[in-house]
Amino acid sequence: MDIETALKEAMAIDGAVGAALVDYDSGMTLGSSGGGDGLDLEIAAAGNTEVVRAKVRTLESLGIHDTVEDVLITLHRQYHLIRLLERGGPARLFLYLALDRERANLALARHHLRRIEGELGI
């Protein structure tokens, strides 16, 4: 699955508001879908890059030799789900998905992102 298809699949998840594929070394968005007035995906990608970097640094500082699977940020009206992709090579990527809390099923959204990750060819 290519990036465009992966983002379309992410946007098909119940409650999806916006989705992006982000390189967290550079903070660059490799692709995005959705968003709008209430959600600027470029700004969200840059901010979530800092979240991912901070968590990875914290694990290193604690000497925890494990990898982050995903990060959940719960807002009053939204869920923001960050799914780090396990890939070989220099690119360190994550899928970012913003969900409307009233319409989303968080467990199913996590399951769908895991499936998308497995089928994404980069």
Short mmCIF file of N, CA and C in Angstrom, two decimals:
data_model
loop_
_atom_site.label_atom_id
_atom_site.label_comp_id
_atom_site.label_asym_id
_atom_site.label_seq_id
_atom_site.Cartn_x
_atom_site.Cartn_y
_atom_site.Cartn_z
N MET A 1 0.85 -1.17 0.00
CA MET A 1 0.00 0.00 0.00
C MET A 1 0.90 1.24 0.00
N ASP A 2 0.55 2.22 -0.84
CA ASP A 2 1.33 3.45 -0.89
C ASP A 2 0.80 4.46 0.15
N ILE A 3 1.47 5.59 0.26
CA ILE A 3 1.12 6.59 1.28
C ILE A 3 -0.30 7.11 1.08
N GLU A 4 -0.67 7.44 -0.14
CA GLU A 4 -2.01 7.98 -0.41
C GLU A 4 -3.09 6.98 -0.02
N THR A 5 -2.90 5.72 -0.37
CA THR A 5 -3.88 4.69 -0.01
C THR A 5 -3.94 4.50 1.50
N ALA A 6 -2.78 4.51 2.15
CA ALA A 6 -2.74 4.36 3.60
C ALA A 6 -3.52 5.48 4.29
N LEU A 7 -3.36 6.70 3.81
CA LEU A 7 -4.07 7.83 4.40
C LEU A 7 -5.57 7.75 4.13
N LYS A 8 -5.96 7.29 2.95
CA LYS A 8 -7.38 7.09 2.65
C LYS A 8 -7.97 6.03 3.58
N GLU A 9 -7.21 4.96 3.82
CA GLU A 9 -7.65 3.91 4.74
C GLU A 9 -7.80 4.47 6.16
N ALA A 10 -6.86 5.31 6.56
CA ALA A 10 -6.92 5.90 7.90
C ALA A 10 -8.14 6.80 8.02
N MET A 11 -8.44 7.56 6.97
CA MET A 11 -9.59 8.45 7.00
C MET A 11 -10.91 7.69 6.96
N ALA A 12 -10.89 6.42 6.56
CA ALA A 12 -12.09 5.59 6.55
C ALA A 12 -12.43 5.04 7.93
N ILE A 13 -11.52 5.21 8.89
CA ILE A 13 -11.76 4.76 10.26
C ILE A 13 -12.86 5.64 10.86
N ASP A 14 -13.83 5.02 11.53
CA ASP A 14 -14.94 5.76 12.11
C ASP A 14 -14.43 6.89 13.01
N GLY A 15 -14.92 8.09 12.75
CA GLY A 15 -14.56 9.24 13.57
C GLY A 15 -13.32 9.99 13.12
N ALA A 16 -12.66 9.52 12.05
CA ALA A 16 -11.42 10.17 11.61
C ALA A 16 -11.68 11.62 11.18
N VAL A 17 -10.82 12.50 11.66
CA VAL A 17 -10.89 13.92 11.34
C VAL A 17 -9.72 14.31 10.44
N GLY A 18 -8.57 13.70 10.67
CA GLY A 18 -7.38 13.99 9.89
C GLY A 18 -6.33 12.92 10.11
N ALA A 19 -5.50 12.72 9.09
CA ALA A 19 -4.43 11.72 9.18
C ALA A 19 -3.19 12.23 8.46
N ALA A 20 -2.03 11.82 8.94
CA ALA A 20 -0.78 12.23 8.30
C ALA A 20 0.28 11.16 8.53
N LEU A 21 1.21 11.09 7.60
CA LEU A 21 2.41 10.28 7.76
C LEU A 21 3.56 11.26 7.93
N VAL A 22 4.32 11.09 9.02
CA VAL A 22 5.31 12.10 9.41
C VAL A 22 6.67 11.45 9.65
N ASP A 23 7.72 12.12 9.19
CA ASP A 23 9.10 11.75 9.49
C ASP A 23 9.47 12.50 10.77
N TYR A 24 9.73 11.76 11.86
CA TYR A 24 9.97 12.47 13.12
C TYR A 24 11.41 12.86 13.34
N ASP A 25 12.30 12.57 12.42
CA ASP A 25 13.63 13.16 12.48
C ASP A 25 13.57 14.60 11.99
N SER A 26 12.86 14.81 10.88
CA SER A 26 12.80 16.15 10.28
C SER A 26 11.54 16.91 10.67
N GLY A 27 10.49 16.21 11.09
CA GLY A 27 9.21 16.85 11.37
C GLY A 27 8.39 17.09 10.12
N MET A 28 8.86 16.60 8.99
CA MET A 28 8.18 16.81 7.71
C MET A 28 7.02 15.84 7.54
N THR A 29 5.92 16.37 7.00
CA THR A 29 4.78 15.55 6.68
C THR A 29 5.00 14.97 5.28
N LEU A 30 4.93 13.64 5.17
CA LEU A 30 5.12 12.98 3.88
C LEU A 30 3.81 12.88 3.11
N GLY A 31 2.71 13.06 3.82
CA GLY A 31 1.39 13.05 3.21
C GLY A 31 0.36 13.30 4.28
N SER A 32 -0.79 13.85 3.88
CA SER A 32 -1.86 14.09 4.85
C SER A 32 -3.20 14.05 4.15
N SER A 33 -4.24 13.86 4.95
CA SER A 33 -5.60 13.83 4.45
C SER A 33 -6.53 14.33 5.55
N GLY A 34 -7.54 15.08 5.16
CA GLY A 34 -8.48 15.61 6.14
C GLY A 34 -7.96 16.87 6.78
N GLY A 35 -8.30 17.05 8.03
CA GLY A 35 -7.92 18.27 8.73
C GLY A 35 -8.93 19.36 8.45
N GLY A 36 -8.47 20.57 8.32
CA GLY A 36 -9.37 21.70 8.04
C GLY A 36 -9.19 22.81 9.04
N ASP A 37 -10.25 23.62 9.19
CA ASP A 37 -10.18 24.80 10.06
C ASP A 37 -9.78 24.46 11.48
N GLY A 38 -10.33 23.40 12.04
CA GLY A 38 -10.06 23.05 13.42
C GLY A 38 -8.83 22.20 13.62
N LEU A 39 -8.20 21.76 12.52
CA LEU A 39 -7.04 20.89 12.64
C LEU A 39 -6.08 21.13 11.49
N ASP A 40 -5.03 21.89 11.75
CA ASP A 40 -3.97 22.12 10.77
C ASP A 40 -2.98 20.97 10.89
N LEU A 41 -2.97 20.08 9.91
CA LEU A 41 -2.15 18.86 10.00
C LEU A 41 -0.65 19.15 9.97
N GLU A 42 -0.23 20.22 9.32
CA GLU A 42 1.19 20.57 9.32
C GLU A 42 1.65 20.95 10.73
N ILE A 43 0.86 21.76 11.41
CA ILE A 43 1.19 22.16 12.77
C ILE A 43 1.11 20.96 13.71
N ALA A 44 0.07 20.14 13.54
CA ALA A 44 -0.08 18.94 14.37
C ALA A 44 1.10 17.99 14.18
N ALA A 45 1.54 17.82 12.93
CA ALA A 45 2.67 16.94 12.65
C ALA A 45 3.93 17.44 13.36
N ALA A 46 4.19 18.73 13.27
CA ALA A 46 5.39 19.30 13.90
C ALA A 46 5.31 19.15 15.42
N GLY A 47 4.15 19.45 16.00
CA GLY A 47 3.99 19.32 17.45
C GLY A 47 4.10 17.89 17.93
N ASN A 48 3.51 16.97 17.18
CA ASN A 48 3.58 15.57 17.57
C ASN A 48 4.97 14.97 17.37
N THR A 49 5.74 15.57 16.47
CA THR A 49 7.14 15.16 16.33
C THR A 49 7.88 15.40 17.64
N GLU A 50 7.61 16.54 18.27
CA GLU A 50 8.23 16.85 19.56
C GLU A 50 7.79 15.87 20.64
N VAL A 51 6.53 15.47 20.61
CA VAL A 51 6.02 14.48 21.57
C VAL A 51 6.78 13.16 21.41
N VAL A 52 6.91 12.71 20.18
CA VAL A 52 7.59 11.44 19.90
C VAL A 52 9.06 11.52 20.32
N ARG A 53 9.72 12.59 19.93
CA ARG A 53 11.13 12.75 20.30
C ARG A 53 11.31 12.74 21.82
N ALA A 54 10.44 13.44 22.52
CA ALA A 54 10.54 13.50 23.99
C ALA A 54 10.36 12.11 24.60
N LYS A 55 9.41 11.35 24.11
CA LYS A 55 9.17 10.01 24.66
C LYS A 55 10.35 9.09 24.38
N VAL A 56 10.89 9.15 23.18
CA VAL A 56 12.05 8.31 22.83
C VAL A 56 13.24 8.68 23.72
N ARG A 57 13.49 9.98 23.92
CA ARG A 57 14.58 10.43 24.79
C ARG A 57 14.37 9.96 26.23
N THR A 58 13.13 10.04 26.69
CA THR A 58 12.83 9.62 28.06
C THR A 58 13.11 8.14 28.25
N LEU A 59 12.69 7.31 27.29
CA LEU A 59 12.98 5.88 27.39
C LEU A 59 14.48 5.62 27.43
N GLU A 60 15.23 6.34 26.59
CA GLU A 60 16.69 6.19 26.57
C GLU A 60 17.28 6.60 27.92
N SER A 61 16.82 7.72 28.48
CA SER A 61 17.31 8.20 29.77
C SER A 61 17.02 7.22 30.90
N LEU A 62 15.89 6.55 30.81
CA LEU A 62 15.51 5.57 31.83
C LEU A 62 16.17 4.22 31.62
N GLY A 63 16.85 4.07 30.49
CA GLY A 63 17.49 2.79 30.19
C GLY A 63 16.50 1.70 29.84
N ILE A 64 15.32 2.10 29.37
CA ILE A 64 14.31 1.13 28.96
C ILE A 64 14.58 0.76 27.51
N HIS A 65 14.91 -0.50 27.29
CA HIS A 65 15.24 -0.98 25.94
C HIS A 65 14.01 -1.60 25.32
N ASP A 66 13.12 -0.73 24.89
CA ASP A 66 11.86 -1.14 24.28
C ASP A 66 11.50 -0.08 23.26
N THR A 67 10.49 -0.35 22.46
CA THR A 67 10.07 0.62 21.47
C THR A 67 8.66 1.10 21.77
N VAL A 68 8.38 2.33 21.38
CA VAL A 68 7.05 2.90 21.55
C VAL A 68 6.18 2.35 20.43
N GLU A 69 5.04 1.79 20.80
CA GLU A 69 4.09 1.29 19.81
C GLU A 69 3.18 2.43 19.35
N ASP A 70 2.53 3.05 20.31
CA ASP A 70 1.72 4.22 19.98
C ASP A 70 1.59 5.14 21.19
N VAL A 71 1.15 6.36 20.91
CA VAL A 71 0.95 7.38 21.94
C VAL A 71 -0.47 7.89 21.77
N LEU A 72 -1.19 7.98 22.86
CA LEU A 72 -2.56 8.48 22.83
C LEU A 72 -2.63 9.79 23.59
N ILE A 73 -3.20 10.80 22.94
CA ILE A 73 -3.45 12.08 23.59
C ILE A 73 -4.96 12.26 23.58
N THR A 74 -5.52 12.37 24.77
CA THR A 74 -6.96 12.47 24.91
C THR A 74 -7.36 13.91 25.17
N LEU A 75 -8.16 14.46 24.29
CA LEU A 75 -8.71 15.80 24.45
C LEU A 75 -10.19 15.67 24.83
N HIS A 76 -10.78 16.77 25.16
CA HIS A 76 -12.19 16.74 25.57
C HIS A 76 -13.09 16.23 24.45
N ARG A 77 -12.78 16.60 23.20
CA ARG A 77 -13.62 16.20 22.08
C ARG A 77 -12.92 15.31 21.05
N GLN A 78 -11.64 15.06 21.24
CA GLN A 78 -10.89 14.29 20.25
C GLN A 78 -9.91 13.34 20.91
N TYR A 79 -9.55 12.32 20.15
CA TYR A 79 -8.39 11.48 20.44
C TYR A 79 -7.35 11.80 19.38
N HIS A 80 -6.09 11.89 19.79
CA HIS A 80 -5.00 12.01 18.84
C HIS A 80 -4.13 10.78 19.05
N LEU A 81 -4.01 9.98 18.01
CA LEU A 81 -3.30 8.72 18.08
C LEU A 81 -2.06 8.80 17.20
N ILE A 82 -0.92 8.49 17.80
CA ILE A 82 0.36 8.52 17.10
C ILE A 82 0.88 7.09 17.07
N ARG A 83 1.03 6.53 15.88
CA ARG A 83 1.49 5.14 15.73
C ARG A 83 2.86 5.15 15.10
N LEU A 84 3.89 4.79 15.88
CA LEU A 84 5.24 4.74 15.34
C LEU A 84 5.39 3.51 14.46
N LEU A 85 6.00 3.69 13.31
CA LEU A 85 6.15 2.59 12.36
C LEU A 85 7.48 1.90 12.59
N GLU A 86 7.42 0.60 12.65
CA GLU A 86 8.66 -0.17 12.81
C GLU A 86 9.19 -0.47 11.42
N ARG A 87 10.22 0.23 11.06
CA ARG A 87 10.83 0.09 9.74
C ARG A 87 12.34 0.04 9.91
N GLY A 88 12.98 -0.74 9.06
CA GLY A 88 14.44 -0.70 9.02
C GLY A 88 14.85 0.54 8.24
N GLY A 89 16.08 0.91 8.35
CA GLY A 89 16.57 2.05 7.59
C GLY A 89 16.55 3.33 8.39
N PRO A 90 17.01 4.40 7.73
CA PRO A 90 17.20 5.66 8.45
C PRO A 90 15.90 6.44 8.73
N ALA A 91 14.86 6.25 7.94
CA ALA A 91 13.63 7.02 8.14
C ALA A 91 12.88 6.53 9.36
N ARG A 92 12.55 7.44 10.24
CA ARG A 92 11.74 7.11 11.42
C ARG A 92 10.41 7.84 11.24
N LEU A 93 9.37 7.05 11.11
CA LEU A 93 8.07 7.58 10.72
C LEU A 93 6.99 7.27 11.74
N PHE A 94 5.93 8.10 11.73
CA PHE A 94 4.75 7.76 12.49
C PHE A 94 3.50 8.14 11.71
N LEU A 95 2.45 7.38 11.95
CA LEU A 95 1.13 7.71 11.45
C LEU A 95 0.43 8.50 12.54
N TYR A 96 -0.19 9.59 12.16
CA TYR A 96 -0.93 10.43 13.10
C TYR A 96 -2.39 10.41 12.68
N LEU A 97 -3.26 10.16 13.63
CA LEU A 97 -4.69 10.10 13.36
C LEU A 97 -5.44 10.89 14.42
N ALA A 98 -6.23 11.86 13.99
CA ALA A 98 -7.09 12.61 14.90
C ALA A 98 -8.51 12.07 14.73
N LEU A 99 -9.16 11.80 15.86
CA LEU A 99 -10.49 11.20 15.87
C LEU A 99 -11.47 12.03 16.67
N ASP A 100 -12.70 12.09 16.21
CA ASP A 100 -13.80 12.69 16.97
C ASP A 100 -14.20 11.68 18.03
N ARG A 101 -14.12 12.07 19.30
CA ARG A 101 -14.40 11.13 20.41
C ARG A 101 -15.80 10.56 20.38
N GLU A 102 -16.76 11.36 19.96
CA GLU A 102 -18.15 10.89 19.96
C GLU A 102 -18.42 9.81 18.92
N ARG A 103 -17.64 9.80 17.85
CA ARG A 103 -17.88 8.86 16.76
C ARG A 103 -16.85 7.73 16.68
N ALA A 104 -15.79 7.83 17.42
CA ALA A 104 -14.68 6.89 17.29
C ALA A 104 -14.74 5.75 18.30
N ASN A 105 -14.21 4.62 17.89
CA ASN A 105 -13.96 3.50 18.79
C ASN A 105 -12.44 3.37 18.85
N LEU A 106 -11.86 3.74 19.97
CA LEU A 106 -10.41 3.82 20.09
C LEU A 106 -9.73 2.47 19.85
N ALA A 107 -10.28 1.40 20.38
CA ALA A 107 -9.68 0.08 20.19
C ALA A 107 -9.67 -0.31 18.71
N LEU A 108 -10.76 -0.05 18.01
CA LEU A 108 -10.81 -0.37 16.59
C LEU A 108 -9.87 0.52 15.78
N ALA A 109 -9.77 1.79 16.16
CA ALA A 109 -8.86 2.70 15.47
C ALA A 109 -7.42 2.22 15.61
N ARG A 110 -7.02 1.80 16.81
CA ARG A 110 -5.67 1.28 17.02
C ARG A 110 -5.44 0.02 16.17
N HIS A 111 -6.44 -0.85 16.13
CA HIS A 111 -6.36 -2.08 15.33
C HIS A 111 -6.18 -1.74 13.85
N HIS A 112 -6.97 -0.80 13.34
CA HIS A 112 -6.87 -0.41 11.93
C HIS A 112 -5.52 0.22 11.61
N LEU A 113 -5.01 1.07 12.50
CA LEU A 113 -3.69 1.67 12.25
C LEU A 113 -2.59 0.62 12.22
N ARG A 114 -2.70 -0.38 13.09
CA ARG A 114 -1.72 -1.47 13.10
C ARG A 114 -1.75 -2.23 11.77
N ARG A 115 -2.97 -2.46 11.24
CA ARG A 115 -3.12 -3.14 9.95
C ARG A 115 -2.53 -2.28 8.83
N ILE A 116 -2.84 -0.99 8.83
CA ILE A 116 -2.31 -0.08 7.81
C ILE A 116 -0.79 -0.08 7.85
N GLU A 117 -0.24 -0.03 9.05
CA GLU A 117 1.23 -0.06 9.20
C GLU A 117 1.81 -1.31 8.53
N GLY A 118 1.17 -2.46 8.76
CA GLY A 118 1.67 -3.72 8.20
C GLY A 118 1.61 -3.78 6.69
N GLU A 119 0.69 -3.04 6.10
CA GLU A 119 0.53 -3.08 4.64
C GLU A 119 1.20 -1.92 3.91
N LEU A 120 1.69 -0.94 4.68
CA LEU A 120 2.30 0.24 4.08
C LEU A 120 3.69 -0.08 3.56
N GLY A 121 3.89 0.18 2.28
CA GLY A 121 5.20 -0.03 1.67
C GLY A 121 5.89 1.29 1.43
N ILE A 122 6.99 1.51 2.14
CA ILE A 122 7.73 2.77 1.99
C ILE A 122 9.12 2.45 1.50
#
